[in-house]
Amino acid sequence: MNCSSSSLKNVSYTPQIVDSVKFTTAFVNNLIVVLVWLSLTCINSSVIATFFKNRVFYENPRYILFIHMVINDAIQLTISVILFLLSYIVYTINVSLCCIFILLGIFTTRITPLSLASMALERYVAICKPLRHPQICTVRHTYILIGFIWFICVGTDICDIFVTMATESLSFFYSTVFCFRPNVFKDPILSYKKKVIDIIHFSCVFLTLVYTYLQIMFAARAVSSEQKSAQRARNTILIHGGQLLLCMLSYISSSVEMLLLIVFPSNAREIRMANYIVIFIFPRYLSPLIYGVRDKTFRKYLKSYFVCDQHKVGLRRVNHSRGRKINVF
């Protein structure tokens, strides 16, 4: 009788324990992601606010390209966090809504490497063609370049939605799916197209970075007076190269995740969590931290932004305390 009752207890309570463990793990994972996203959002917000509060940055193409990349990465990260949370909370969402999230994620992911290449080209013109830099790298040309980047990235992938509309029934867009690109854009042609575009896309960016780096290195050897600025430009392009490699990881993340699941099948949630943080979140910390802190001009205004905010808070507290004293007497 005791044995049977103990076995009944095990049968009845084991699923509850498992569900409790799963809920705790999911809650902790989501909490970590939200906290990391909030911290990065605070960093990005301070960088963006510093840019828009100081007109000195409006007329510099380098800072315009930089802030464009920061805003783009902030959008990309926000979309990925929303999809991450939805996968835990509701698991499946409407196909039409999923298409919007997926396309925005694709556009912003493709824009980051092209932004890195644009910033490298701006440094190349500044070092190797300093006399023509004011004519080539104007504010107007910079905004035209940003528009061209968006046109390329949107144009290469917006056709996916039209192919899907032509191959799927109308009821498919009213159904719900786990929001993952192969679950929405099912046509095999789109998968091949994506691979070809990825190869062309990153090959062009990689060759651009290599070309600009070599040209700046040769220019530094030829003109000794420009060695210091050329050294900084070379270091900047090397950083762009490191960021490009991190961007490329997002395109092999699913393959890496599947390989790790084969080796460690019992740690699916931990693998998914680590893969998401390392590949999607960590690279987004680099742009505001490296360029915001590394650049002397931007660092000076960023410090003054925080000092001004703290000074305003101090004045508010003083005024508030004075007001309280006046009310008392």
mmCIF file of C-alpha atoms in Angstrom:
data_model
loop_
_atom_site.group_PDB
_atom_site.id
_atom_site.type_symbol
_atom_site.label_atom_id
_atom_site.label_comp_id
_atom_site.label_asym_id
_atom_site.label_seq_id
_atom_site.Cartn_x
_atom_site.Cartn_y
_atom_site.Cartn_z
ATOM 1 C CA MET A 1 0.000 0.000 0.000
ATOM 2 C CA ASN A 2 2.818 2.376 0.819
ATOM 3 C CA CYS A 3 4.623 1.488 -2.389
ATOM 4 C CA SER A 4 1.548 2.104 -4.490
ATOM 5 C CA SER A 5 0.821 5.427 -2.805
ATOM 6 C CA SER A 6 4.407 6.589 -3.246
ATOM 7 C CA SER A 7 4.330 5.612 -6.903
ATOM 8 C CA LEU A 8 1.067 7.519 -7.353
ATOM 9 C CA LYS A 9 2.660 10.559 -5.769
ATOM 10 C CA ASN A 10 5.594 10.329 -8.168
ATOM 11 C CA VAL A 11 3.303 10.004 -11.151
ATOM 12 C CA SER A 12 1.072 12.893 -10.127
ATOM 13 C CA TYR A 13 3.717 15.376 -9.022
ATOM 14 C CA THR A 14 6.597 14.777 -11.445
ATOM 15 C CA PRO A 15 4.935 16.657 -14.370
ATOM 16 C CA GLN A 16 4.235 19.591 -12.064
ATOM 17 C CA ILE A 17 7.865 19.693 -10.995
ATOM 18 C CA VAL A 18 9.032 19.528 -14.607
ATOM 19 C CA ASP A 19 6.617 22.309 -15.611
ATOM 20 C CA SER A 20 7.814 24.416 -12.690
ATOM 21 C CA VAL A 21 11.461 23.962 -13.727
ATOM 22 C CA LYS A 22 10.632 24.853 -17.330
ATOM 23 C CA PHE A 23 8.712 27.934 -16.246
ATOM 24 C CA THR A 24 11.564 29.076 -13.974
ATOM 25 C CA THR A 25 14.141 28.570 -16.719
ATOM 26 C CA ALA A 26 12.013 30.402 -19.269
ATOM 27 C CA PHE A 27 11.359 33.260 -16.830
ATOM 28 C CA VAL A 28 15.070 33.645 -16.011
ATOM 29 C CA ASN A 29 16.043 33.553 -19.705
ATOM 30 C CA ASN A 30 13.482 36.189 -20.616
ATOM 31 C CA LEU A 31 14.458 38.354 -17.647
ATOM 32 C CA ILE A 32 18.135 38.246 -18.662
ATOM 33 C CA VAL A 33 17.301 39.173 -22.259
ATOM 34 C CA VAL A 34 15.064 42.064 -21.179
ATOM 35 C CA LEU A 35 17.660 43.425 -18.730
ATOM 36 C CA VAL A 36 20.418 43.232 -21.348
ATOM 37 C CA TRP A 37 18.152 44.918 -23.896
ATOM 38 C CA LEU A 38 17.303 47.683 -21.408
ATOM 39 C CA SER A 39 20.982 48.321 -20.645
ATOM 40 C CA LEU A 40 21.863 48.514 -24.329
ATOM 41 C CA THR A 41 18.838 50.710 -24.999
ATOM 42 C CA CYS A 42 20.041 53.141 -22.321
ATOM 43 C CA ILE A 43 23.504 53.247 -23.928
ATOM 44 C CA ASN A 44 22.076 53.752 -27.416
ATOM 45 C CA SER A 45 19.650 56.418 -26.162
ATOM 46 C CA SER A 46 22.462 58.431 -24.565
ATOM 47 C CA VAL A 47 24.554 58.188 -27.749
ATOM 48 C CA ILE A 48 21.618 59.195 -29.974
ATOM 49 C CA ALA A 49 20.636 62.052 -27.639
ATOM 50 C CA THR A 50 24.232 63.315 -27.633
ATOM 51 C CA PHE A 51 24.236 63.359 -31.436
ATOM 52 C CA PHE A 52 20.952 65.231 -31.828
ATOM 53 C CA LYS A 53 21.688 67.751 -29.066
ATOM 54 C CA ASN A 54 24.932 68.963 -30.657
ATOM 55 C CA ARG A 55 24.836 70.480 -34.135
ATOM 56 C CA VAL A 56 28.571 69.894 -34.590
ATOM 57 C CA PHE A 57 27.750 66.275 -35.517
ATOM 58 C CA TYR A 58 25.096 67.221 -38.112
ATOM 59 C CA GLU A 59 27.722 68.457 -40.570
ATOM 60 C CA ASN A 60 30.146 65.537 -40.238
ATOM 61 C CA PRO A 61 29.465 62.540 -42.536
ATOM 62 C CA ARG A 62 31.413 60.230 -40.244
ATOM 63 C CA TYR A 63 29.078 60.840 -37.303
ATOM 64 C CA ILE A 64 25.989 60.706 -39.504
ATOM 65 C CA LEU A 65 26.991 57.235 -40.712
ATOM 66 C CA PHE A 66 27.817 56.233 -37.139
ATOM 67 C CA ILE A 67 24.476 57.313 -35.680
ATOM 68 C CA HIS A 68 22.645 55.662 -38.585
ATOM 69 C CA MET A 69 24.312 52.366 -37.692
ATOM 70 C CA VAL A 70 23.481 52.792 -33.987
ATOM 71 C CA ILE A 71 19.796 53.458 -34.742
ATOM 72 C CA ASN A 72 19.681 50.553 -37.196
ATOM 73 C CA ASP A 73 21.243 48.152 -34.669
ATOM 74 C CA ALA A 74 18.822 49.361 -31.984
ATOM 75 C CA ILE A 75 15.870 48.556 -34.269
ATOM 76 C CA GLN A 76 17.333 45.174 -35.180
ATOM 77 C CA LEU A 77 17.930 44.255 -31.546
ATOM 78 C CA THR A 78 14.448 45.360 -30.481
ATOM 79 C CA ILE A 79 12.844 43.198 -33.176
ATOM 80 C CA SER A 80 14.942 40.172 -32.231
ATOM 81 C CA VAL A 81 14.082 40.627 -28.520
ATOM 82 C CA ILE A 82 10.354 40.856 -29.352
ATOM 83 C CA LEU A 83 10.557 37.625 -31.366
ATOM 84 C CA PHE A 84 12.562 35.950 -28.589
ATOM 85 C CA LEU A 85 9.964 36.879 -25.966
ATOM 86 C CA LEU A 86 7.036 35.906 -28.196
ATOM 87 C CA SER A 87 8.575 32.476 -28.798
ATOM 88 C CA TYR A 88 8.390 31.846 -25.040
ATOM 89 C CA ILE A 89 5.120 33.610 -24.238
ATOM 90 C CA VAL A 90 2.756 32.686 -27.092
ATOM 91 C CA TYR A 91 5.049 30.440 -29.197
ATOM 92 C CA THR A 92 3.075 31.051 -32.421
ATOM 93 C CA ILE A 93 1.882 34.351 -33.905
ATOM 94 C CA ASN A 94 -0.097 35.482 -36.937
ATOM 95 C CA VAL A 95 1.729 34.907 -40.246
ATOM 96 C CA SER A 96 1.128 38.468 -41.500
ATOM 97 C CA LEU A 97 2.591 39.958 -38.309
ATOM 98 C CA CYS A 98 5.470 37.498 -38.472
ATOM 99 C CA CYS A 99 6.236 38.602 -42.054
ATOM 100 C CA ILE A 100 6.596 42.215 -40.882
ATOM 101 C CA PHE A 101 8.941 41.239 -38.048
ATOM 102 C CA ILE A 102 11.017 38.939 -40.255
ATOM 103 C CA LEU A 103 11.414 41.467 -43.067
ATOM 104 C CA LEU A 104 12.360 44.299 -40.701
ATOM 105 C CA GLY A 105 14.885 41.995 -39.052
ATOM 106 C CA ILE A 106 16.343 41.019 -42.436
ATOM 107 C CA PHE A 107 16.569 44.622 -43.649
ATOM 108 C CA THR A 108 18.314 45.878 -40.515
ATOM 109 C CA THR A 109 20.660 42.880 -40.411
ATOM 110 C CA ARG A 110 21.781 43.503 -43.997
ATOM 111 C CA ILE A 111 22.227 47.246 -43.415
ATOM 112 C CA THR A 112 24.878 46.829 -40.683
ATOM 113 C CA PRO A 113 27.654 45.420 -42.952
ATOM 114 C CA LEU A 114 26.955 48.028 -45.627
ATOM 115 C CA SER A 115 27.155 50.748 -42.976
ATOM 116 C CA LEU A 116 30.551 49.385 -41.914
ATOM 117 C CA ALA A 117 31.755 49.482 -45.523
ATOM 118 C CA SER A 118 30.486 53.060 -45.919
ATOM 119 C CA MET A 119 32.323 54.190 -42.782
ATOM 120 C CA ALA A 120 35.506 52.507 -44.040
ATOM 121 C CA LEU A 121 35.197 54.299 -47.397
ATOM 122 C CA GLU A 122 34.755 57.631 -45.610
ATOM 123 C CA ARG A 123 38.003 57.026 -43.695
ATOM 124 C CA TYR A 124 39.738 56.030 -46.930
ATOM 125 C CA VAL A 125 38.724 59.292 -48.627
ATOM 126 C CA ALA A 126 39.748 61.320 -45.548
ATOM 127 C CA ILE A 127 43.257 59.808 -45.457
ATOM 128 C CA CYS A 128 44.053 59.024 -49.086
ATOM 129 C CA LYS A 129 42.205 61.928 -50.763
ATOM 130 C CA PRO A 130 42.140 64.677 -48.111
ATOM 131 C CA LEU A 131 41.793 67.526 -50.619
ATOM 132 C CA ARG A 132 38.716 65.953 -52.204
ATOM 133 C CA HIS A 133 37.147 64.852 -48.929
ATOM 134 C CA PRO A 134 35.026 68.026 -48.468
ATOM 135 C CA GLN A 135 33.644 67.640 -52.020
ATOM 136 C CA ILE A 136 33.047 63.876 -51.909
ATOM 137 C CA CYS A 137 31.904 63.364 -48.314
ATOM 138 C CA THR A 138 29.231 66.006 -48.006
ATOM 139 C CA VAL A 139 26.154 65.802 -45.800
ATOM 140 C CA ARG A 140 23.904 65.550 -48.871
ATOM 141 C CA HIS A 141 25.969 62.722 -50.362
ATOM 142 C CA THR A 142 25.923 60.941 -47.004
ATOM 143 C CA TYR A 143 22.114 60.961 -46.828
ATOM 144 C CA ILE A 144 21.934 59.812 -50.453
ATOM 145 C CA LEU A 145 24.282 56.939 -49.574
ATOM 146 C CA ILE A 146 22.122 55.953 -46.582
ATOM 147 C CA GLY A 147 19.036 55.987 -48.833
ATOM 148 C CA PHE A 148 20.883 53.855 -51.395
ATOM 149 C CA ILE A 149 21.845 51.347 -48.674
ATOM 150 C CA TRP A 150 18.207 51.019 -47.605
ATOM 151 C CA PHE A 151 17.105 50.695 -51.240
ATOM 152 C CA ILE A 152 19.545 47.814 -51.846
ATOM 153 C CA CYS A 153 18.669 45.975 -48.633
ATOM 154 C CA VAL A 154 14.905 46.384 -49.011
ATOM 155 C CA GLY A 155 14.910 45.668 -52.745
ATOM 156 C CA THR A 156 16.768 42.351 -52.463
ATOM 157 C CA ASP A 157 14.351 40.843 -49.914
ATOM 158 C CA ILE A 158 10.983 42.551 -50.375
ATOM 159 C CA CYS A 159 10.327 40.222 -53.310
ATOM 160 C CA ASP A 160 10.100 37.331 -50.800
ATOM 161 C CA ILE A 161 6.702 38.544 -49.647
ATOM 162 C CA PHE A 162 5.421 38.763 -53.242
ATOM 163 C CA VAL A 163 6.637 35.233 -54.034
ATOM 164 C CA THR A 164 4.951 33.975 -50.859
ATOM 165 C CA MET A 165 1.700 35.761 -51.746
ATOM 166 C CA ALA A 166 1.785 34.123 -55.184
ATOM 167 C CA THR A 167 2.533 30.598 -53.928
ATOM 168 C CA GLU A 168 0.472 30.450 -50.707
ATOM 169 C CA SER A 169 -3.260 30.661 -50.194
ATOM 170 C CA LEU A 170 -4.920 33.633 -48.498
ATOM 171 C CA SER A 171 -5.804 31.500 -45.491
ATOM 172 C CA PHE A 172 -2.087 30.953 -44.821
ATOM 173 C CA PHE A 173 -1.673 34.633 -43.888
ATOM 174 C CA TYR A 174 -4.483 34.313 -41.315
ATOM 175 C CA SER A 175 -2.943 31.229 -39.692
ATOM 176 C CA THR A 176 -0.365 31.148 -36.875
ATOM 177 C CA VAL A 177 3.208 29.815 -37.004
ATOM 178 C CA PHE A 178 6.381 29.814 -34.966
ATOM 179 C CA CYS A 179 7.983 33.022 -36.284
ATOM 180 C CA PHE A 180 11.007 31.649 -38.132
ATOM 181 C CA ARG A 181 11.942 32.587 -41.684
ATOM 182 C CA PRO A 182 11.657 29.061 -43.239
ATOM 183 C CA ASN A 183 8.188 28.701 -41.673
ATOM 184 C CA VAL A 184 6.937 31.810 -43.503
ATOM 185 C CA PHE A 185 8.959 31.986 -46.732
ATOM 186 C CA LYS A 186 8.745 28.329 -47.698
ATOM 187 C CA ASP A 187 9.596 28.413 -51.396
ATOM 188 C CA PRO A 188 12.984 26.672 -51.987
ATOM 189 C CA ILE A 189 13.929 29.339 -54.532
ATOM 190 C CA LEU A 190 13.899 31.954 -51.777
ATOM 191 C CA SER A 191 16.361 29.910 -49.737
ATOM 192 C CA TYR A 192 18.794 29.695 -52.664
ATOM 193 C CA LYS A 193 18.315 33.398 -53.386
ATOM 194 C CA LYS A 194 19.146 34.246 -49.783
ATOM 195 C CA LYS A 195 22.385 32.240 -49.899
ATOM 196 C CA VAL A 196 23.500 33.871 -53.161
ATOM 197 C CA ILE A 197 22.711 37.380 -51.908
ATOM 198 C CA ASP A 198 24.508 36.701 -48.617
ATOM 199 C CA ILE A 199 27.650 35.566 -50.457
ATOM 200 C CA ILE A 200 27.649 38.581 -52.801
ATOM 201 C CA HIS A 201 26.758 40.946 -49.985
ATOM 202 C CA PHE A 202 29.523 39.968 -47.598
ATOM 203 C CA SER A 203 32.118 39.429 -50.322
ATOM 204 C CA CYS A 204 31.674 43.037 -51.487
ATOM 205 C CA VAL A 205 31.883 44.371 -47.922
ATOM 206 C CA PHE A 206 34.923 42.234 -47.111
ATOM 207 C CA LEU A 207 36.767 43.329 -50.265
ATOM 208 C CA THR A 208 35.899 46.961 -49.497
ATOM 209 C CA LEU A 209 37.399 46.681 -46.014
ATOM 210 C CA VAL A 210 40.557 44.977 -47.307
ATOM 211 C CA TYR A 211 41.007 47.538 -50.103
ATOM 212 C CA THR A 212 40.527 50.563 -47.834
ATOM 213 C CA TYR A 213 42.846 49.117 -45.189
ATOM 214 C CA LEU A 214 45.659 48.488 -47.689
ATOM 215 C CA GLN A 215 45.272 51.900 -49.325
ATOM 216 C CA ILE A 216 45.434 53.664 -45.957
ATOM 217 C CA MET A 217 48.495 51.616 -44.989
ATOM 218 C CA PHE A 218 50.291 52.585 -48.217
ATOM 219 C CA ALA A 219 49.312 56.232 -47.741
ATOM 220 C CA ALA A 220 50.749 56.214 -44.217
ATOM 221 C CA ARG A 221 54.091 54.916 -45.488
ATOM 222 C CA ALA A 222 54.267 57.520 -48.232
ATOM 223 C CA VAL A 223 53.456 60.513 -46.010
ATOM 224 C CA SER A 224 55.123 60.381 -42.615
ATOM 225 C CA SER A 225 53.149 63.372 -41.298
ATOM 226 C CA GLU A 226 49.894 61.427 -41.689
ATOM 227 C CA GLN A 227 51.070 58.323 -39.859
ATOM 228 C CA LYS A 228 49.157 59.030 -36.639
ATOM 229 C CA SER A 229 45.803 59.713 -38.317
ATOM 230 C CA ALA A 230 46.390 56.832 -40.740
ATOM 231 C CA GLN A 231 47.117 54.513 -37.816
ATOM 232 C CA ARG A 232 43.815 55.451 -36.215
ATOM 233 C CA ALA A 233 42.024 54.953 -39.545
ATOM 234 C CA ARG A 234 43.602 51.505 -39.953
ATOM 235 C CA ASN A 235 42.539 50.570 -36.437
ATOM 236 C CA THR A 236 39.012 51.754 -37.213
ATOM 237 C CA ILE A 237 38.843 49.559 -40.309
ATOM 238 C CA LEU A 238 40.191 46.588 -38.348
ATOM 239 C CA ILE A 239 37.351 47.131 -35.886
ATOM 240 C CA HIS A 240 34.945 47.204 -38.841
ATOM 241 C CA GLY A 241 36.408 43.867 -39.934
ATOM 242 C CA GLY A 242 35.836 42.371 -36.493
ATOM 243 C CA GLN A 243 32.262 43.620 -36.502
ATOM 244 C CA LEU A 244 31.760 42.150 -39.966
ATOM 245 C CA LEU A 245 32.874 38.730 -38.709
ATOM 246 C CA LEU A 246 30.408 38.993 -35.830
ATOM 247 C CA CYS A 247 27.674 39.958 -38.293
ATOM 248 C CA MET A 248 28.485 36.880 -40.367
ATOM 249 C CA LEU A 249 27.915 34.688 -37.304
ATOM 250 C CA SER A 250 24.203 35.509 -37.451
ATOM 251 C CA TYR A 251 24.022 33.740 -40.827
ATOM 252 C CA ILE A 252 25.473 30.509 -39.470
ATOM 253 C CA SER A 253 23.792 30.679 -36.049
ATOM 254 C CA SER A 254 21.106 28.134 -36.969
ATOM 255 C CA SER A 255 23.747 25.649 -38.202
ATOM 256 C CA VAL A 256 25.847 26.127 -35.068
ATOM 257 C CA GLU A 257 22.764 25.693 -32.886
ATOM 258 C CA MET A 258 21.774 22.467 -34.655
ATOM 259 C CA LEU A 259 25.320 21.099 -34.262
ATOM 260 C CA LEU A 260 25.361 21.869 -30.546
ATOM 261 C CA LEU A 261 21.928 20.282 -30.117
ATOM 262 C CA ILE A 262 23.258 17.069 -31.630
ATOM 263 C CA VAL A 263 26.192 17.039 -29.200
ATOM 264 C CA PHE A 264 24.185 18.264 -26.169
ATOM 265 C CA PRO A 265 20.552 17.256 -26.811
ATOM 266 C CA SER A 266 19.473 17.784 -23.189
ATOM 267 C CA ASN A 267 20.589 21.442 -23.085
ATOM 268 C CA ALA A 268 18.398 22.893 -25.815
ATOM 269 C CA ARG A 269 17.234 25.957 -23.872
ATOM 270 C CA GLU A 270 20.718 26.814 -22.606
ATOM 271 C CA ILE A 271 22.199 26.466 -26.105
ATOM 272 C CA ARG A 272 19.483 28.645 -27.600
ATOM 273 C CA MET A 273 19.997 31.282 -24.906
ATOM 274 C CA ALA A 274 23.805 31.363 -25.255
ATOM 275 C CA ASN A 275 23.570 31.417 -29.051
ATOM 276 C CA TYR A 276 21.168 34.357 -28.952
ATOM 277 C CA ILE A 277 23.242 36.457 -26.525
ATOM 278 C CA VAL A 278 26.625 35.834 -28.193
ATOM 279 C CA ILE A 279 25.508 36.213 -31.817
ATOM 280 C CA PHE A 280 22.642 38.715 -31.707
ATOM 281 C CA ILE A 281 23.095 40.838 -28.580
ATOM 282 C CA PHE A 282 26.848 41.087 -27.915
ATOM 283 C CA PRO A 283 27.821 42.567 -31.344
ATOM 284 C CA ARG A 284 25.281 45.379 -30.821
ATOM 285 C CA TYR A 285 27.245 46.563 -27.791
ATOM 286 C CA LEU A 286 30.336 47.266 -29.898
ATOM 287 C CA SER A 287 29.231 50.236 -32.012
ATOM 288 C CA PRO A 288 28.127 52.643 -29.237
ATOM 289 C CA LEU A 289 30.925 51.590 -26.896
ATOM 290 C CA ILE A 290 33.805 51.550 -29.396
ATOM 291 C CA TYR A 291 32.911 54.643 -31.394
ATOM 292 C CA GLY A 292 31.221 56.587 -28.625
ATOM 293 C CA VAL A 293 34.121 56.117 -26.197
ATOM 294 C CA ARG A 294 37.013 55.832 -28.652
ATOM 295 C CA ASP A 295 36.326 59.035 -30.582
ATOM 296 C CA LYS A 296 37.644 62.039 -28.629
ATOM 297 C CA THR A 297 35.108 64.546 -29.934
ATOM 298 C CA PHE A 298 32.106 62.326 -29.338
ATOM 299 C CA ARG A 299 33.438 61.266 -25.930
ATOM 300 C CA LYS A 300 33.747 64.914 -24.866
ATOM 301 C CA TYR A 301 30.135 65.712 -25.768
ATOM 302 C CA LEU A 302 28.921 62.427 -24.308
ATOM 303 C CA LYS A 303 30.549 63.307 -20.972
ATOM 304 C CA SER A 304 29.055 66.794 -21.038
ATOM 305 C CA TYR A 305 25.637 65.233 -21.726
ATOM 306 C CA PHE A 306 25.834 63.156 -18.534
ATOM 307 C CA VAL A 307 27.317 66.041 -16.530
ATOM 308 C CA CYS A 308 24.497 68.353 -17.680
ATOM 309 C CA ASP A 309 21.859 65.758 -16.797
ATOM 310 C CA GLN A 310 23.343 65.255 -13.336
ATOM 311 C CA HIS A 311 23.549 69.025 -12.860
ATOM 312 C CA LYS A 312 19.875 69.409 -13.825
ATOM 313 C CA VAL A 313 18.870 66.662 -11.412
ATOM 314 C CA GLY A 314 20.860 68.394 -8.658
ATOM 315 C CA LEU A 315 19.164 71.733 -9.376
ATOM 316 C CA ARG A 316 15.741 70.096 -9.289
ATOM 317 C CA ARG A 317 16.504 68.551 -5.926
ATOM 318 C CA VAL A 318 17.741 71.887 -4.543
ATOM 319 C CA ASN A 319 14.678 73.728 -5.841
ATOM 320 C CA HIS A 320 12.411 71.009 -4.510
ATOM 321 C CA SER A 321 14.035 71.194 -1.052
ATOM 322 C CA ARG A 322 13.754 74.992 -1.058
ATOM 323 C CA GLY A 323 10.117 74.762 -1.989
ATOM 324 C CA ARG A 324 9.485 72.398 0.865
ATOM 325 C CA LYS A 325 11.188 74.803 3.296
ATOM 326 C CA ILE A 326 9.067 77.692 2.038
ATOM 327 C CA ASN A 327 5.908 75.653 2.498
ATOM 328 C CA VAL A 328 6.902 74.742 6.058
ATOM 329 C CA PHE A 329 7.531 78.334 7.097
#
